[in-house]
PDB file of C-alpha atoms in Angstrom:
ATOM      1  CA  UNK A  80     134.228 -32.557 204.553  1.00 54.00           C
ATOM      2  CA  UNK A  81     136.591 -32.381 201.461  1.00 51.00           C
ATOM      3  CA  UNK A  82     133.361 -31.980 199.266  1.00 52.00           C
ATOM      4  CA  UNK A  83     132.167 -29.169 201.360  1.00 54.00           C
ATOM      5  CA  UNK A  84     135.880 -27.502 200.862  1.00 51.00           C
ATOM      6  CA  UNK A  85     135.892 -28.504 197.293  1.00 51.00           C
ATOM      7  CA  UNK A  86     132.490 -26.770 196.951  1.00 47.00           C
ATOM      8  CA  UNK A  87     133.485 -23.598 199.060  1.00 49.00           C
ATOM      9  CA  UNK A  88     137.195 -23.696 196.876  1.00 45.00           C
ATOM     10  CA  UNK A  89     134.785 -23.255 193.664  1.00 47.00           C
ATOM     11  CA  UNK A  90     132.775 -20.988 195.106  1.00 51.00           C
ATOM     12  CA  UNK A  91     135.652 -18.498 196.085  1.00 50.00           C
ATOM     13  CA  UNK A  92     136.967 -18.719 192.368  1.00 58.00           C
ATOM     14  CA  UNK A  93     133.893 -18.467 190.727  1.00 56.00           C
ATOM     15  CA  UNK A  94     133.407 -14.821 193.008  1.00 56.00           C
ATOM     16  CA  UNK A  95     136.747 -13.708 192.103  1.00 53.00           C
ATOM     17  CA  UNK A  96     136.125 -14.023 188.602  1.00 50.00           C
ATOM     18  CA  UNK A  97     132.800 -12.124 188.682  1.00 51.00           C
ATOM     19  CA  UNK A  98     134.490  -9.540 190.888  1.00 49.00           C
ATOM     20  CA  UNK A  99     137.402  -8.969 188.504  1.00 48.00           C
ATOM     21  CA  UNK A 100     135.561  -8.495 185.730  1.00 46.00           C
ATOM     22  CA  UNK A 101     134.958  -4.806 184.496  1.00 51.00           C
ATOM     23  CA  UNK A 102     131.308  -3.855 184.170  1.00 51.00           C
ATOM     24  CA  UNK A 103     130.980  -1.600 180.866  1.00 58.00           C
ATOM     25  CA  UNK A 104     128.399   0.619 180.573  1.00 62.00           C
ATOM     26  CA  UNK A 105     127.998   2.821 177.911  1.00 82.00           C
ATOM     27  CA  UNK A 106     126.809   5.961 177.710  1.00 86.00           C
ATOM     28  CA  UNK A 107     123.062   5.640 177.059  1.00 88.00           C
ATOM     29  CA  UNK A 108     122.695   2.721 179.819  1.00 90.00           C
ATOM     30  CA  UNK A 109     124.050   5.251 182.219  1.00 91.00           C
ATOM     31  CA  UNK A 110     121.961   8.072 181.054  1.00 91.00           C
ATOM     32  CA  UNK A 111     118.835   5.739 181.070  1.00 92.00           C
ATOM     33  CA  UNK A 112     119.882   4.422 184.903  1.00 93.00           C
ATOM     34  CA  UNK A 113     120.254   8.324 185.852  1.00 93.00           C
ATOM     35  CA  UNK A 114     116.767   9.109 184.497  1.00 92.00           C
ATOM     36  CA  UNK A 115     114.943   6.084 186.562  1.00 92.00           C
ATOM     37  CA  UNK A 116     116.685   7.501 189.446  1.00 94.00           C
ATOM     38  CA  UNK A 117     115.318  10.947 189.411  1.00 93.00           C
ATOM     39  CA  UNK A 118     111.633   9.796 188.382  1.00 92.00           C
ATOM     40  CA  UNK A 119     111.945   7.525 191.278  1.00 93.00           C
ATOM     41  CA  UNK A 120     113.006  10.276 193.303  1.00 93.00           C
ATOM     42  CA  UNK A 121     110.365  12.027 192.230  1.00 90.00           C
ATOM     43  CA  UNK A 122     107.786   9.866 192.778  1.00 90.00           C
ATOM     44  CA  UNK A 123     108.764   8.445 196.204  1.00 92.00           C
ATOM     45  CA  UNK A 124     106.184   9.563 198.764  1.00 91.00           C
ATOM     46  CA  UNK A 125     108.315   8.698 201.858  1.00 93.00           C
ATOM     47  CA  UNK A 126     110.571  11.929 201.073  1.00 92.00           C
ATOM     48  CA  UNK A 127     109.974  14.873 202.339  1.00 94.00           C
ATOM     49  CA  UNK A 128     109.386  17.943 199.616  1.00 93.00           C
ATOM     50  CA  UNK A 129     112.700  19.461 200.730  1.00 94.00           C
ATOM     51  CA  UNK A 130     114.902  16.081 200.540  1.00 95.00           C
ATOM     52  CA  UNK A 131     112.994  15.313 197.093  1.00 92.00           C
ATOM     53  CA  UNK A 132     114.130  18.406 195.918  1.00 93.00           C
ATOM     54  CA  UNK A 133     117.342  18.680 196.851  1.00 95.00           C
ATOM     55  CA  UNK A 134     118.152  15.103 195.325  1.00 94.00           C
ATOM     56  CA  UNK A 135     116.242  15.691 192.529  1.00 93.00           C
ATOM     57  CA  UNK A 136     118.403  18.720 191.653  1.00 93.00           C
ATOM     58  CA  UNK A 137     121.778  17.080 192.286  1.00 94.00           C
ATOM     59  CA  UNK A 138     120.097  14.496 189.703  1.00 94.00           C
ATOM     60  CA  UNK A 139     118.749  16.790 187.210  1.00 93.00           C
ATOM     61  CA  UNK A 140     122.257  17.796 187.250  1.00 94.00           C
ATOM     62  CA  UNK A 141     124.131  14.914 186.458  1.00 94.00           C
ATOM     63  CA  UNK A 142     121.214  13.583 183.816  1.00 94.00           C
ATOM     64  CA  UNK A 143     121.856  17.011 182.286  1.00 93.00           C
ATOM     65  CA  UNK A 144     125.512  16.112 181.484  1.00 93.00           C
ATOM     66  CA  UNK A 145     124.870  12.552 180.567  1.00 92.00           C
ATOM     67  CA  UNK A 146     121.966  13.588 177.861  1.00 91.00           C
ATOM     68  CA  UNK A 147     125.067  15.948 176.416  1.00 92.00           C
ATOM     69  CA  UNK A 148     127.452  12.796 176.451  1.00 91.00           C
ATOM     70  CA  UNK A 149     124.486  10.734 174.566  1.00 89.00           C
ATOM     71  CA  UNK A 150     124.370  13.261 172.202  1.00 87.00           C
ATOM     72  CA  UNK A 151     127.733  13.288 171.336  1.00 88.00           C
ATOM     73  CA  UNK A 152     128.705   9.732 171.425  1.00 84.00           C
ATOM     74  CA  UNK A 153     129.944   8.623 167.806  1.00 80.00           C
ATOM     75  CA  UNK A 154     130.263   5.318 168.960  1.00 80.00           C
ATOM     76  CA  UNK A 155     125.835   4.779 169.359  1.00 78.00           C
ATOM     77  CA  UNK A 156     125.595   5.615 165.073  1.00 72.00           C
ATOM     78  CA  UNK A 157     127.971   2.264 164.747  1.00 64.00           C
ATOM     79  CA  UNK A 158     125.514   0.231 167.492  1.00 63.00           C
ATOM     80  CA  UNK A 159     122.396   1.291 165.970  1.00 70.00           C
ATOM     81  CA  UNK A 160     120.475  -1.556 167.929  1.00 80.00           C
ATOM     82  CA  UNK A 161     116.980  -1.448 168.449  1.00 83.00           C
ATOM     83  CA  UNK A 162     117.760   0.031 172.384  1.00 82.00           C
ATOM     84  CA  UNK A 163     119.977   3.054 170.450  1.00 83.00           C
ATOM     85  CA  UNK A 164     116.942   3.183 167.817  1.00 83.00           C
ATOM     86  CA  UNK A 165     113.915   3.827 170.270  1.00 84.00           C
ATOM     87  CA  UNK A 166     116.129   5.889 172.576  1.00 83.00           C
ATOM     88  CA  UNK A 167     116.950   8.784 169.285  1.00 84.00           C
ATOM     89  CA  UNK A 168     113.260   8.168 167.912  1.00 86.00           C
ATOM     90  CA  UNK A 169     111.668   8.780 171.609  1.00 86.00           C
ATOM     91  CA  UNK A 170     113.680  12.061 172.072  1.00 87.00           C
ATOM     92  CA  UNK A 171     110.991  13.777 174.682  1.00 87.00           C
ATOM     93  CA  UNK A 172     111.534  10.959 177.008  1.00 86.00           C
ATOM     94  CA  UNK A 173     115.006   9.969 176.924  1.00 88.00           C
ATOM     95  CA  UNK A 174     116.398  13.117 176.909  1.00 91.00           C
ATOM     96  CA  UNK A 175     114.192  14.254 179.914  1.00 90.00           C
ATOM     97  CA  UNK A 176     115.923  17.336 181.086  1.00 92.00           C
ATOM     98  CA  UNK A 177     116.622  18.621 177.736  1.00 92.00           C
ATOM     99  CA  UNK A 178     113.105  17.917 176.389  1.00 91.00           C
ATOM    100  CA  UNK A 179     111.347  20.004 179.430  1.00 92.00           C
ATOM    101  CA  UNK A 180     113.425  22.763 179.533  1.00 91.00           C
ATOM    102  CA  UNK A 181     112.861  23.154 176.064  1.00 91.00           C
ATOM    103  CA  UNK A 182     109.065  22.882 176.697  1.00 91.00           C
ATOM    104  CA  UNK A 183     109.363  25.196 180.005  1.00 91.00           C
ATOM    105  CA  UNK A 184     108.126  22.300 182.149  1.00 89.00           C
ATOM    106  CA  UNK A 185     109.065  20.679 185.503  1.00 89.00           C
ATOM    107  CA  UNK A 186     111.064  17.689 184.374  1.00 90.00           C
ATOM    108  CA  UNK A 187     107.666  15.654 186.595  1.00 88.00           C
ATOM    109  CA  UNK A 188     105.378  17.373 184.474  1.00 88.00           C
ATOM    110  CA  UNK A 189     106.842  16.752 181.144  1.00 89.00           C
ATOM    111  CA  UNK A 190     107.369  13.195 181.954  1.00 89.00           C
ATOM    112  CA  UNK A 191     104.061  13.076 182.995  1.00 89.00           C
ATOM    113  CA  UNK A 192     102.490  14.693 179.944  1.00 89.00           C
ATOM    114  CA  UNK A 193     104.262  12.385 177.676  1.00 89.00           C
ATOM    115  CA  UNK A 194     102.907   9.065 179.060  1.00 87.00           C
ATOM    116  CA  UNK A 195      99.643  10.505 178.612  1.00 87.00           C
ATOM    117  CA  UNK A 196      98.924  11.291 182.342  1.00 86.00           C
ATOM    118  CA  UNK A 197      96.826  14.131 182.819  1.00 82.00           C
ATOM    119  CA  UNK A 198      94.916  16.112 185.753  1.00 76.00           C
ATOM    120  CA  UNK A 199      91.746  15.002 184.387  1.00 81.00           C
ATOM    121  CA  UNK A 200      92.671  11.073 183.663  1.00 82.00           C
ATOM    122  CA  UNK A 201      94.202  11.343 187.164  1.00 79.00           C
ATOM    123  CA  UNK A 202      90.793  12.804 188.732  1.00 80.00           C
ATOM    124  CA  UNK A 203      88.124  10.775 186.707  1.00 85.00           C
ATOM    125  CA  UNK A 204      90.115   7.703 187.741  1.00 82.00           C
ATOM    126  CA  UNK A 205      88.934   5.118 189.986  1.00 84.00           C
ATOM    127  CA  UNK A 206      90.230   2.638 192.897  1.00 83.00           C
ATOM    128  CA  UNK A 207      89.121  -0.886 191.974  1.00 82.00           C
ATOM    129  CA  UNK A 208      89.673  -4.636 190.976  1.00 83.00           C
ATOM    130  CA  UNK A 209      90.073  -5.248 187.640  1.00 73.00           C
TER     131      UNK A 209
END
């Protein structure tokens, strides 16, 4: 019994350190979460077209402002890591919105384009093992 409240006493502690802890993510990390969001979103075939667009507008939205805060953030030239690096040197794809308006594309389409993904791949494709 006292082990199992010893155990349980450790266990509280431990989650009330995690808890209290602030989470800090930067401006790029939330960009980059905001961006999987609206490709999943746009790629989810349980929604209907009406639901998928609506989110994906409220998204396209809010990824539009966060690509503007990326932009401007001094404090990604002092952490030039390698995640900082590829995002700058992959500009079409991390700046998503930006990089299809600019192109006059659906945000889908663009995204699409740049991985490579086209009607034809798409149709000459085939369903198998590999």
């Amino acid at each position: 019994m006292k082990k199992i409240t010893t155990l349980a006493l450790l266990a509280a502690i431990t989650a009330g350190a995690l808890s209290s802890a602030p989470a800090q993510a930067g401006t790029l990390e939330n960009m980059e979460r905001e961006r999987s969001i609206l490709i999943a979103t746009l790629l989810d075939p349980d929604l209907r077209p009406e639901e998928r667009r609506k989110r994906a507008t409220v998204s396209e939205r809010r990824l539009v402002d966060l690509e503007r805060m990326v932009m401007r953030d001094d404090k990604l030239g002092d952490k030039s890591g390698p995640e900082v690096r590829r995002a700058f040197s992959n500009y079409d794809l991390t700046f998503l919105v930006h990089a299809s308006n600019e192109k006059d594309a659906g945000v889908l389409d663009h995204w699409l384009s740049q991985l490579g993904v086209t009607t034809g791949a798409i149709m000459a494709a085939q369903v198998g093992r590999r």
